[in-house]
Amino acid sequence: MFIIGELINGMYSNIAFALKERDKKIVQTCALEQISNGADALDLSCGPASKNPLIDLPWLVEAVQEVTDKPLCLDSGKPKVIEEGLKAAKNKTIINSTTADIEKLEILIPLAKKYQSKLIGITIDTRGIPQNKDQRLELAAVILTHAGENDFPIQDLYLDPIAMPVNVAQSQMQDILGAIHEFKMISDPSPKTVIGLSNVSQGAKLRSLINRTFLTMAVASGLDSAILDPNDKELLDTLITAELILNKNIYCDSYLEAYRKK
Ligand code: THG
């Protein structure tokens, strides 16, 4: 599992404060803690409160890459903001994200190619969030077709079926898991898959339990990557154990320590 740490996000008050005060140390500490707990990459989002994401996202990029060379997942709905982040990045990058809208694909696929960035495609378009598995597959096909026609390497494309909160879209959880499974089968080579895990427990009690249960099921459905809280120790232990049971890791009595260090 490719773990993308979710905690550098302006929706969190410490990061909002760091952005306002231009306090690099807060952001850098948050980056290093997530990496020491197992993050392979870091999501960077200015959050909805940022008044100037064109300046704030490159500032986050520069602060983080002073302390790590891990890949940076540039999280914004605005292509111009993403481009400013890409310009500032020396580390590898993942664009987060394009939708299935043609206007967005026509901007973000060339941008990903120009900067040799990976790309997350979320299965959403101007009609909104899909309501079932088939709508997700339809939008995935739009993204895949556009990527293929424009010579974007499909192995660098991460399809996101949009994880919804279980307390508002309980009947869709199986559609999301089914989409993760079927995204891998609609193209050869297969695209990769990703979800924003914490979405599933937003507004619910027992968040950590819901997150780790969903993650286990998503891993069994073939999920390649997740944006999640790597500082949630039980979540990471559950992930390592799920991968053990799927025979992705070799068992030893100290497998948790062994795979945490990797
Ligand atoms: N797909 C893709 N990118 C994404 C998402 C996705 N980026 C953003 C988001 N979803 C993933 N990141 C988070 C980060 C935090 C939370 C959820 C998803 C979260 N935060 C607490 C909350 O809202 O309750 C904030 C608590 C606080 O304010 O301290 O749950 O799906 N491609």
XYZ file of N, CA and C and ligand atoms in Angstrom:
818
model
N 0.848 -1.214 0.000
C 0.000 0.000 0.000
C 0.871 1.248 0.000
N 0.573 2.106 -0.926
C 1.271 3.387 -0.990
C 0.498 4.375 -0.118
N 1.116 4.785 0.999
C 0.432 5.595 2.004
C 0.715 7.084 1.782
N -0.352 7.846 1.597
C -0.237 9.296 1.429
C -0.769 9.953 2.705
N 0.108 10.614 3.458
C -0.299 11.237 4.722
C -1.216 12.433 4.468
N -2.316 12.498 5.232
C -3.363 13.501 4.950
C -3.269 14.766 5.804
N -2.298 14.805 6.735
C -2.415 15.790 7.824
C -1.955 17.211 7.496
N -1.268 17.395 6.353
C -0.896 18.779 5.993
C -2.019 19.347 5.133
N -3.031 19.815 5.832
C -4.258 20.268 5.180
C -4.778 21.455 5.984
N -5.035 22.553 5.283
C -5.498 23.780 5.945
C -6.816 23.614 6.690
N -7.481 22.445 6.517
C -8.701 22.216 7.309
C -8.351 21.912 8.762
N -7.100 21.553 9.009
C -6.637 21.366 10.396
C -6.143 22.701 10.935
N -6.508 22.989 12.192
C -6.222 24.325 12.734
C -4.715 24.597 12.838
N -3.899 23.564 13.122
C -2.453 23.834 13.229
C -1.859 24.247 11.883
N -2.345 23.650 10.805
C -1.822 23.986 9.469
C -2.374 25.342 9.015
N -3.644 25.612 9.331
C -4.214 26.936 9.018
C -3.397 28.024 9.711
N -3.034 27.760 10.978
C -2.211 28.711 11.746
C -0.829 28.863 11.106
N -0.214 27.733 10.736
C 1.120 27.759 10.113
C 1.098 28.578 8.820
N 0.035 28.412 8.033
C -0.084 29.166 6.773
C -0.206 30.661 7.063
N -1.029 30.989 8.055
C -1.264 32.405 8.377
C 0.012 33.074 8.899
N 0.736 32.365 9.754
C 1.937 32.939 10.387
C 3.216 32.644 9.609
N 3.075 31.895 8.500
C 4.265 31.452 7.741
C 5.265 30.759 8.668
N 4.737 29.833 9.461
C 5.545 29.082 10.432
C 5.890 27.711 9.836
N 7.059 27.648 9.183
C 7.489 26.421 8.492
C 7.623 25.234 9.428
N 8.106 25.529 10.647
C 8.428 24.461 11.606
C 7.218 23.547 11.859
N 6.038 24.143 11.984
C 4.824 23.349 12.254
C 4.587 22.346 11.119
N 4.724 22.847 9.902
C 4.484 22.009 8.723
C 5.559 20.922 8.622
N 6.796 21.302 8.899
C 7.906 20.349 8.773
C 7.816 19.254 9.838
N 7.414 19.634 11.045
C 7.236 18.635 12.105
C 6.136 17.655 11.727
N 5.050 18.182 11.179
C 3.919 17.339 10.750
C 4.359 16.402 9.622
N 5.201 16.894 8.724
C 5.700 16.053 7.619
C 6.555 14.910 8.179
N 7.486 15.236 9.063
C 8.428 14.219 9.554
C 7.730 13.177 10.430
N 6.733 13.617 11.186
C 6.015 12.657 12.039
C 5.248 11.643 11.170
N 4.598 12.133 10.136
C 3.849 11.221 9.245
C 4.797 10.234 8.559
N 5.965 10.729 8.150
C 6.926 9.851 7.461
C 7.472 8.803 8.433
N 7.768 9.236 9.660
C 8.315 8.252 10.610
C 7.269 7.189 10.944
N 5.996 7.514 10.781
C 4.933 6.531 11.045
C 4.540 5.716 9.817
N 5.191 5.976 8.676
C 4.955 5.098 7.519
C 4.457 5.761 6.247
N 4.325 7.098 6.231
C 3.841 7.746 4.997
C 4.895 7.626 3.893
N 4.433 7.253 2.692
C 5.315 7.179 1.517
C 5.288 8.485 0.733
N 4.249 9.281 0.950
C 4.081 10.560 0.260
C 3.220 11.431 1.167
N 3.190 12.728 0.881
C 2.417 13.643 1.724
C 1.444 14.442 0.878
N 0.178 14.419 1.275
C -0.820 15.270 0.633
C -0.625 16.692 1.169
N -0.631 17.670 0.274
C -0.518 19.073 0.681
C -1.745 19.819 0.183
N -2.532 20.335 1.132
C -3.738 21.080 0.774
C -3.814 22.344 1.617
N -4.097 23.472 0.973
C -4.233 24.732 1.720
C -5.562 24.792 2.455
N -6.498 23.947 2.063
C -7.798 23.927 2.734
C -8.699 25.036 2.224
N -9.979 24.935 2.578
C -10.977 25.870 2.047
C -10.792 27.296 2.553
N -10.097 27.458 3.690
C -9.993 28.799 4.289
C -8.902 29.664 3.647
N -8.008 29.033 2.871
C -6.896 29.806 2.294
C -7.412 30.855 1.313
N -6.991 32.111 1.525
C -7.428 33.182 0.607
C -6.521 33.254 -0.595
N -5.307 32.722 -0.446
C -4.374 32.818 -1.567
C -3.641 31.508 -1.844
N -4.384 30.502 -2.294
C -3.750 29.201 -2.527
C -2.628 29.233 -3.567
N -2.664 30.222 -4.483
C -1.594 30.321 -5.497
C -0.239 30.574 -4.844
N -0.250 31.186 -3.678
C 0.978 31.450 -2.926
C 1.146 30.413 -1.820
N 0.023 30.020 -1.203
C 0.095 29.112 -0.051
C 0.572 27.708 -0.440
N 0.107 27.158 -1.572
C 0.523 25.785 -1.910
C 2.034 25.704 -2.197
N 2.587 26.622 -3.038
C 4.049 26.582 -3.215
C 4.811 26.772 -1.898
N 4.249 27.562 -0.988
C 4.918 27.734 0.316
C 4.952 26.401 1.078
N 3.832 25.665 1.055
C 3.818 24.335 1.702
C 4.840 23.408 1.034
N 4.887 23.434 -0.300
C 5.826 22.580 -1.038
C 7.261 22.886 -0.592
N 7.598 24.172 -0.558
C 8.977 24.546 -0.207
C 9.306 24.179 1.229
N 8.355 24.400 2.135
C 8.599 24.062 3.544
C 8.856 22.559 3.687
N 8.034 21.750 3.045
C 8.138 20.298 3.222
C 9.391 19.741 2.563
N 9.720 20.215 1.379
C 10.871 19.598 0.712
C 12.216 20.051 1.295
N 12.186 20.999 2.244
C 13.408 21.289 3.014
C 13.764 20.134 3.947
N 12.750 19.304 4.305
C 13.023 18.245 5.285
C 12.839 16.827 4.737
N 12.320 16.673 3.523
C 12.137 15.319 2.981
C 12.152 15.340 1.452
N 12.555 14.209 0.879
C 12.435 14.109 -0.582
C 11.312 13.137 -0.990
N 10.409 12.855 -0.069
C 9.251 12.015 -0.408
C 8.347 12.735 -1.430
N 7.609 11.969 -2.232
C 6.688 12.581 -3.193
C 5.624 13.453 -2.517
N 5.206 14.486 -3.231
C 4.221 15.435 -2.718
C 2.964 15.353 -3.571
N 1.837 15.234 -2.875
C 0.548 15.072 -3.549
C -0.154 16.428 -3.483
N -0.189 17.120 -4.614
C -0.651 18.514 -4.638
C -2.168 18.536 -4.754
N -2.823 18.905 -3.643
C -4.268 18.728 -3.489
C -4.988 20.064 -3.673
N -5.574 20.246 -4.847
C -6.385 21.443 -5.093
C -7.337 21.160 -6.246
N -8.503 21.744 -6.200
C -9.440 21.625 -7.313
C -9.124 22.601 -8.436
N -8.163 23.502 -8.191
C -7.862 24.554 -9.179
C -6.562 24.255 -9.918
N -6.648 24.002 -11.238
C -5.441 23.686 -12.009
C -4.325 24.738 -11.884
N -4.699 26.001 -11.760
C -3.668 27.058 -11.645
C -2.879 26.920 -10.338
N -3.589 26.522 -9.283
C -2.924 26.309 -7.983
C -1.975 25.109 -8.089
N -2.458 24.048 -8.725
C -1.623 22.855 -8.921
C -0.360 23.229 -9.702
N -0.527 24.041 -10.743
C 0.646 24.394 -11.548
C 1.668 25.180 -10.728
N 1.208 26.064 -9.853
C 2.158 26.791 -8.993
C 2.876 25.822 -8.058
N 2.155 24.821 -7.569
C 2.779 23.793 -6.729
C 3.819 22.996 -7.508
N 3.478 22.640 -8.741
C 4.414 21.864 -9.582
C 5.686 22.668 -9.860
N 5.511 23.972 -10.104
C 6.678 24.820 -10.385
C 7.633 24.855 -9.201
N 7.065 24.817 -7.994
C 7.896 24.915 -6.789
C 8.523 23.573 -6.399
N 7.995 22.479 -6.954
C 8.389 21.151 -6.466
C 9.688 20.663 -7.103
N 10.598 20.202 -6.260
C 11.780 19.461 -6.713
C 11.525 17.958 -6.525
N 10.753 17.626 -5.491
C 10.412 16.223 -5.226
C 9.479 15.711 -6.323
N 9.326 14.385 -6.386
C 8.319 13.810 -7.271
C 6.941 14.338 -6.863
N 6.023 14.349 -7.804
C 4.694 14.900 -7.497
C 3.567 13.987 -7.985
N 2.440 14.177 -7.318
C 1.180 13.543 -7.719
C 0.152 14.681 -7.776
N -0.471 14.862 -8.906
C -1.514 15.886 -9.019
C -2.802 15.326 -8.425
N -3.377 16.050 -7.456
C -4.620 15.626 -6.794
C -5.631 16.767 -6.873
N -6.414 16.857 -7.903
C -6.735 15.801 -8.843
C -7.383 16.424 -10.079
N -7.579 15.584 -11.083
C -8.500 15.959 -12.159
C -9.835 15.268 -11.900
N -10.891 15.853 -12.427
C -12.185 15.178 -12.454
C -12.320 14.515 -13.823
N -13.505 13.977 -14.115
C -13.747 13.391 -15.440
C -14.268 14.431 -16.433
N -14.226 15.703 -16.060
C -14.665 16.761 -16.986
C -13.602 17.004 -18.048
N -14.047 17.061 -19.300
C -13.102 17.183 -20.412
C -12.222 18.443 -20.274
N -12.833 19.556 -19.858
C -12.036 20.795 -19.731
C -10.898 20.613 -18.732
N -11.170 19.891 -17.651
C -10.128 19.649 -16.633
C -9.077 18.688 -17.166
N -9.546 17.606 -17.809
C -8.608 16.608 -18.358
C -7.687 17.257 -19.383
N -8.246 18.184 -20.174
C -7.442 18.825 -21.223
C -6.367 19.736 -20.654
N -6.541 20.191 -19.430
C -5.496 21.004 -18.788
C -4.536 20.111 -17.996
N -5.097 19.194 -17.205
C -4.270 18.508 -16.207
C -3.452 17.353 -16.783
N -3.927 16.693 -17.832
C -3.104 15.618 -18.416
C -1.827 16.194 -19.051
N -1.933 17.254 -19.869
C -0.683 17.849 -20.383
C 0.230 18.377 -19.268
N -0.383 18.918 -18.213
C 0.418 19.434 -17.090
C 1.177 18.287 -16.404
N 0.483 17.172 -16.187
C 1.139 16.008 -15.568
C 2.285 15.514 -16.445
N 2.067 15.516 -17.760
C 3.132 15.062 -18.666
C 4.310 16.031 -18.633
N 4.011 17.328 -18.690
C 5.073 18.347 -18.709
C 5.970 18.232 -17.471
N 5.352 17.995 -16.303
C 6.121 17.951 -15.050
C 6.437 16.518 -14.616
N 6.184 15.547 -15.493
C 6.395 14.128 -15.179
C 5.795 13.755 -13.819
N 4.556 14.182 -13.644
C 3.845 13.963 -12.393
C 2.889 12.786 -12.550
N 2.632 12.101 -11.441
C 1.523 11.160 -11.438
C 0.229 11.970 -11.329
N -0.904 11.288 -11.541
C -2.168 12.030 -11.604
C -3.276 11.209 -10.959
N -4.011 11.855 -10.044
C -5.222 11.234 -9.493
C -6.421 11.732 -10.298
N -7.244 10.786 -10.751
C -8.486 11.133 -11.441
C -9.654 10.732 -10.567
N -10.440 11.708 -10.105
C -11.599 11.361 -9.278
C -12.818 11.201 -10.183
N -13.608 10.185 -9.858
C -14.758 9.852 -10.713
C -15.950 10.719 -10.321
N -15.829 11.975 -10.761
C -16.865 12.963 -10.494
C -16.873 13.844 -11.739
N -17.998 14.406 -12.084
C -18.005 15.404 -13.156
C -18.991 16.491 -12.787
N -19.305 17.371 -13.732
C -20.154 18.524 -13.388
C -21.533 18.091 -12.881
N -21.924 16.826 -13.177
C -23.210 16.335 -12.653
C -23.122 16.011 -11.168
N -21.895 15.966 -10.620
C -21.733 15.715 -9.187
C -21.182 14.343 -8.883
N -21.348 13.940 -7.632
C -20.806 12.661 -7.155
C -21.678 11.514 -7.663
N -21.063 10.464 -8.225
C -21.867 9.342 -8.719
C -22.600 8.635 -7.582
N -23.700 7.999 -7.928
C -24.572 7.396 -6.913
C -24.437 5.882 -6.821
N -23.671 5.279 -7.753
C -23.531 3.825 -7.719
C -22.246 3.411 -8.433
N -22.013 2.126 -8.486
C -20.766 1.608 -9.059
C -20.671 1.876 -10.563
N -21.782 1.678 -11.272
C -21.742 1.825 -12.730
C -21.423 3.255 -13.146
N -21.976 4.233 -12.416
C -21.639 5.630 -12.734
C -20.158 5.895 -12.478
N -19.614 5.274 -11.442
C -18.176 5.427 -11.163
C -17.347 4.828 -12.300
N -17.763 3.657 -12.777
C -17.022 2.996 -13.874
C -17.096 3.809 -15.163
N -18.271 4.399 -15.393
C -18.448 5.217 -16.598
C -17.470 6.402 -16.583
N -17.366 7.054 -15.442
C -16.471 8.214 -15.327
C -15.004 7.774 -15.354
N -14.720 6.612 -14.781
C -13.351 6.070 -14.842
C -12.961 5.839 -16.298
N -13.917 5.339 -17.090
C -13.640 5.074 -18.510
C -13.353 6.373 -19.258
N -14.053 7.432 -18.909
C -13.801 8.739 -19.549
C -12.360 9.182 -19.258
N -11.959 9.071 -17.991
C -10.601 9.504 -17.598
C -9.550 8.630 -18.291
N -9.770 7.310 -18.268
C -8.815 6.371 -18.882
C -8.673 6.600 -20.382
N -9.805 6.811 -21.038
C -9.782 7.025 -22.485
C -8.990 8.287 -22.806
N -9.266 9.342 -22.064
C -8.579 10.602 -22.322
C -7.080 10.475 -22.060
N -6.739 9.783 -20.979
C -5.309 9.586 -20.664
C -4.641 8.774 -21.770
N -5.303 7.694 -22.191
C -4.736 6.829 -23.229
C -4.529 7.576 -24.544
N -5.537 8.351 -24.941
C -5.453 9.087 -26.219
C -4.379 10.162 -26.199
N -4.009 10.585 -24.989
C -3.005 11.652 -24.895
C -1.667 11.146 -24.366
N -1.458 9.833 -24.528
C -0.169 9.200 -24.200
C 0.268 9.432 -22.761
N -0.683 9.470 -21.859
C -0.306 9.524 -20.448
C -0.135 8.096 -19.958
N 0.984 7.776 -19.290
C 1.192 6.391 -18.841
C 0.140 5.948 -17.825
N -0.621 4.913 -18.161
C -1.762 4.488 -17.338
C -1.308 4.017 -15.946
N -0.090 3.468 -15.863
C 0.414 3.047 -14.537
C 0.597 4.249 -13.602
N 0.684 5.457 -14.156
C 0.852 6.668 -13.328
C -0.477 7.345 -13.019
N -1.564 6.695 -13.451
C -2.895 7.242 -13.206
C -3.531 6.517 -12.010
N -3.976 7.291 -11.028
C -4.641 6.753 -9.838
C -6.117 7.124 -9.910
N -6.989 6.111 -10.035
C -8.423 6.391 -10.081
C -9.012 6.358 -8.675
N -9.831 7.361 -8.383
C -10.418 7.522 -7.049
C -11.941 7.447 -7.177
N -12.572 6.407 -6.583
C -14.031 6.249 -6.727
C -14.839 7.178 -5.833
N -14.172 8.047 -5.058
C -14.813 8.960 -4.105
C -15.436 8.187 -2.943
N -14.677 8.111 -1.878
C -15.186 7.491 -0.655
C -16.131 8.479 0.017
N -17.311 8.008 0.337
C -18.342 8.862 0.945
C -18.506 8.524 2.429
N -18.961 9.486 3.237
C -19.194 9.176 4.651
C -20.273 8.105 4.813
N -19.990 7.125 5.664
C -20.928 6.013 5.852
C -22.239 6.502 6.478
N -22.181 7.634 7.193
C -23.424 8.109 7.822
C -24.329 8.861 6.854
N -23.828 9.178 5.650
C -24.732 9.789 4.658
C -24.957 8.902 3.433
N -24.062 7.957 3.197
C -24.174 7.156 1.960
C -23.898 5.689 2.234
N -24.560 5.187 3.278
C -24.305 3.822 3.715
C -24.511 2.803 2.600
N -25.530 3.039 1.771
C -25.843 2.058 0.726
C -24.802 2.071 -0.393
N -23.907 3.069 -0.395
C -22.914 3.146 -1.474
C -21.572 2.515 -1.129
N -21.402 2.092 0.118
C -20.086 1.569 0.512
C -19.688 0.378 -0.373
N -20.642 -0.487 -0.662
C -20.338 -1.656 -1.498
C -20.057 -1.253 -2.944
N -20.695 -0.167 -3.399
C -20.406 0.325 -4.751
C -18.965 0.834 -4.826
N -18.528 1.501 -3.757
C -17.167 2.059 -3.731
C -16.149 0.918 -3.728
N -16.405 -0.088 -2.900
C -15.487 -1.243 -2.846
C -15.491 -1.997 -4.181
N -16.668 -2.143 -4.770
C -16.776 -2.826 -6.068
C -16.048 -2.044 -7.154
N -16.139 -0.715 -7.087
C -15.460 0.123 -8.086
C -13.940 -0.039 -7.971
N -13.432 -0.091 -6.738
C -11.985 -0.282 -6.548
C -11.541 -1.556 -7.274
N -12.317 -2.604 -7.094
C -12.005 -3.893 -7.723
C -12.072 -3.799 -9.249
N -13.132 -3.180 -9.755
C -13.358 -3.204 -11.211
C -12.520 -2.183 -11.978
N -12.096 -1.103 -11.314
C -11.203 -0.140 -11.993
C -9.952 -0.850 -12.526
N -9.515 -1.868 -11.779
C -8.275 -2.559 -12.177
C -8.473 -3.381 -13.445
N -9.739 -3.668 -13.784
C -10.007 -4.615 -14.871
C -10.430 -3.940 -16.166
N -10.639 -2.602 -16.137
C -11.170 -1.977 -17.355
C -10.079 -1.503 -18.304
N -8.827 -1.754 -17.940
C -7.768 -1.383 -18.874
C -6.540 -2.252 -18.618
N -5.783 -2.477 -19.676
C -4.535 -3.221 -19.575
C -3.464 -2.411 -20.298
N -2.452 -1.869 -19.644
C -2.155 -2.012 -18.222
C -3.227 -1.377 -17.321
N -3.306 -1.889 -16.090
C -4.285 -1.377 -15.135
C -3.873 -0.015 -14.608
N -4.873 0.831 -14.355
C -4.568 2.034 -13.578
C -4.351 1.643 -12.121
N -3.873 2.579 -11.321
C -3.816 2.354 -9.877
C -5.099 2.927 -9.254
N -5.315 2.578 -7.986
C -6.512 3.076 -7.295
C -6.115 3.776 -6.001
N -6.908 4.760 -5.610
C -6.653 5.540 -4.391
C -7.988 5.977 -3.800
N -8.032 6.135 -2.485
C -9.205 6.768 -1.846
C -8.741 7.738 -0.753
N -9.605 8.683 -0.417
C -9.429 9.512 0.774
C -10.147 8.801 1.910
N -9.379 8.023 2.687
C -9.990 7.107 3.653
C -10.835 7.814 4.703
N -10.341 8.914 5.262
C -11.038 9.550 6.390
C -12.417 10.078 6.000
N -12.644 10.248 4.690
C -13.991 10.640 4.251
C -15.052 9.700 4.821
N -14.742 8.403 4.901
C -15.780 7.419 5.228
C -16.325 7.583 6.645
N -15.532 8.213 7.508
C -15.968 8.321 8.905
C -16.307 9.749 9.308
N -16.309 10.668 8.328
C -16.599 12.064 8.673
C -17.967 12.187 9.319
N -18.007 12.893 10.430
C -19.279 13.108 11.118
C -19.755 11.933 11.945
N -18.982 10.829 11.951
C -19.404 9.645 12.709
C -18.647 9.573 14.041
N -19.197 8.840 14.986
C -18.420 8.474 16.175
C -17.538 7.286 15.779
N -16.644 6.849 16.640
C -15.811 5.667 16.373
C -15.082 5.781 15.034
N -14.532 6.965 14.775
C -13.927 7.216 13.459
C -12.824 6.227 13.117
N -11.928 6.014 14.092
C -10.765 5.176 13.801
C -11.187 3.745 13.469
N -12.191 3.249 14.202
C -12.694 1.883 13.954
C -13.304 1.781 12.551
N -14.093 2.781 12.192
C -14.712 2.771 10.855
C -13.625 2.851 9.781
N -12.628 3.722 9.995
C -11.543 3.850 9.004
C -10.803 2.534 8.816
N -10.455 1.889 9.922
C -9.625 0.683 9.746
C -10.429 -0.498 9.211
N -11.713 -0.529 9.517
C -12.539 -1.600 8.952
C -12.708 -1.403 7.445
N -13.000 -0.164 7.048
C -13.153 0.099 5.611
C -11.839 -0.165 4.880
N -10.732 0.263 5.494
C -9.437 0.077 4.823
C -9.153 -1.405 4.587
N -9.455 -2.222 5.579
C -9.251 -3.669 5.428
C -10.038 -4.202 4.229
N -11.287 -3.763 4.122
C -12.133 -4.237 3.021
C -11.629 -3.700 1.686
N -11.141 -2.451 1.691
C -10.628 -1.857 0.450
C -9.332 -2.548 0.016
N -8.504 -2.908 0.980
C -7.260 -3.626 0.656
C -7.613 -4.978 0.020
N -8.624 -5.625 0.578
C -9.059 -6.913 0.011
C -9.665 -6.732 -1.384
N -10.160 -5.524 -1.674
C -10.701 -5.232 -3.011
C -9.613 -4.802 -3.990
N -8.367 -4.743 -3.504
C -7.249 -4.449 -4.409
C -6.754 -3.014 -4.391
N -7.139 -2.245 -3.363
C -6.713 -0.837 -3.301
C -5.182 -0.714 -3.289
N -4.658 0.206 -4.110
C -3.204 0.393 -4.210
C -2.675 1.459 -3.266
N -3.514 2.441 -2.945
C -3.001 3.626 -2.273
C -4.112 4.305 -1.504
N -3.780 4.960 -0.378
C -4.818 5.697 0.353
C -4.237 6.960 0.964
N -5.062 8.006 0.951
C -4.757 9.231 1.689
C -5.345 9.002 3.076
N -4.500 8.950 4.079
C -4.982 8.576 5.417
C -4.111 9.208 6.490
N -4.505 8.983 7.759
C -3.744 9.509 8.897
C -2.728 8.466 9.349
N -1.472 8.613 8.962
C -0.478 7.586 9.313
C -0.134 7.588 10.806
N -0.556 8.645 11.516
C -0.276 8.685 12.954
C -1.283 7.859 13.763
N -2.302 7.321 13.091
C -3.269 6.430 13.749
C -2.635 5.033 13.787
N -2.062 4.703 14.945
C -1.249 3.480 15.046
C -2.078 2.222 14.774
N -3.292 2.191 15.319
C -4.131 0.994 15.101
C -4.488 0.822 13.633
N -4.662 1.952 12.952
C -4.965 1.902 11.518
C -3.798 1.270 10.756
N -2.589 1.729 11.076
C -1.412 1.193 10.373
C -1.184 -0.280 10.714
N -1.385 -0.633 11.972
C -1.234 -2.047 12.365
C -2.260 -2.919 11.623
N -3.465 -2.400 11.489
C -4.511 -3.138 10.774
C -4.142 -3.296 9.300
N -3.616 -2.233 8.711
C -3.213 -2.274 7.305
C -2.116 -3.323 7.083
N -1.107 -3.292 7.939
C 0.001 -4.252 7.795
C -0.536 -5.680 7.945
N -1.470 -5.870 8.880
C -2.018 -7.206 9.117
C -2.895 -7.659 7.940
N -3.671 -6.736 7.382
C -4.491 -7.074 6.199
C -3.579 -7.517 5.052
N -2.476 -6.811 4.884
C -1.549 -7.167 3.795
C -0.851 -8.489 4.086
N -0.631 -8.770 5.355
C -0.054 -10.063 5.747
C -1.000 -11.196 5.361
N -2.272 -11.001 5.699
C -3.260 -12.050 5.435
C -3.450 -12.260 3.941
N -3.265 -11.192 3.159
C -3.352 -11.329 1.698
C -2.030 -11.825 1.095
N -1.119 -12.248 1.966
C 0.158 -12.846 1.528
C 1.048 -11.847 0.785
N 0.887 -10.552 1.149
C 1.764 -9.540 0.533
C 3.020 -9.343 1.379
N 2.953 -9.710 2.653
C 4.104 -9.644 3.553
C 4.351 -11.048 4.097
N 5.609 -11.340 4.400
C 5.936 -12.656 4.964
C 5.737 -12.618 6.477
N 5.106 -13.658 7.011
C 4.859 -13.703 8.458
C 6.139 -13.954 9.246
N 6.286 -13.195 10.349
C 7.181 -13.586 11.445
C 6.508 -13.046 12.701
N 6.907 -13.529 13.880
C 6.203 -13.095 15.091
C 6.249 -11.577 15.256
N 7.346 -10.977 14.801
C 7.484 -9.519 14.958
C 7.162 -8.790 13.652
N 6.140 -9.308 12.911
C 5.874 -8.710 11.586
C 5.480 -7.241 11.664
N 4.807 -6.824 12.758
C 4.402 -5.407 12.835
C 5.624 -4.504 12.835
N 6.589 -4.839 13.705
C 7.816 -4.023 13.736
C 8.560 -4.127 12.411
N 8.620 -5.347 11.879
C 9.382 -5.552 10.641
C 8.816 -4.694 9.509
N 7.477 -4.676 9.363
C 6.899 -3.941 8.228
C 6.711 -2.462 8.512
N 6.705 -2.068 9.786
C 6.679 -0.643 10.115
C 7.992 0.028 9.726
N 9.082 -0.736 9.815
C 10.403 -0.152 9.516
C 10.643 -0.027 8.017
N 9.887 -0.799 7.232
C 10.176 -0.816 5.780
C 9.806 0.501 5.089
N -9.799 11.968 -2.636
C -8.728 12.662 -3.052
N -8.184 13.659 -2.327
C -8.751 14.011 -1.147
C -9.861 13.323 -0.675
C -10.397 12.263 -1.453
N -8.212 15.034 -0.420
C -8.884 15.532 0.738
C -9.613 14.418 1.466
N -10.402 13.658 0.553
C -8.617 13.499 2.154
N -8.086 14.158 3.299
C -8.806 14.282 4.461
C -8.239 15.001 5.487
C -8.919 15.142 6.670
C -10.167 14.585 6.825
C -10.733 13.856 5.816
C -10.049 13.697 4.626
C -10.926 14.769 8.080
N -10.670 15.831 8.836
C -11.315 16.157 10.053
C -12.843 16.274 9.846
O -13.263 16.823 8.814
O -13.567 15.851 10.719
C -10.813 17.513 10.508
C -10.672 17.547 11.974
C -10.077 18.863 12.419
O -10.531 19.908 11.939
O -9.172 18.839 13.236
O -11.779 13.985 8.395
O -11.391 11.605 -1.118
N -8.160 12.316 -4.223
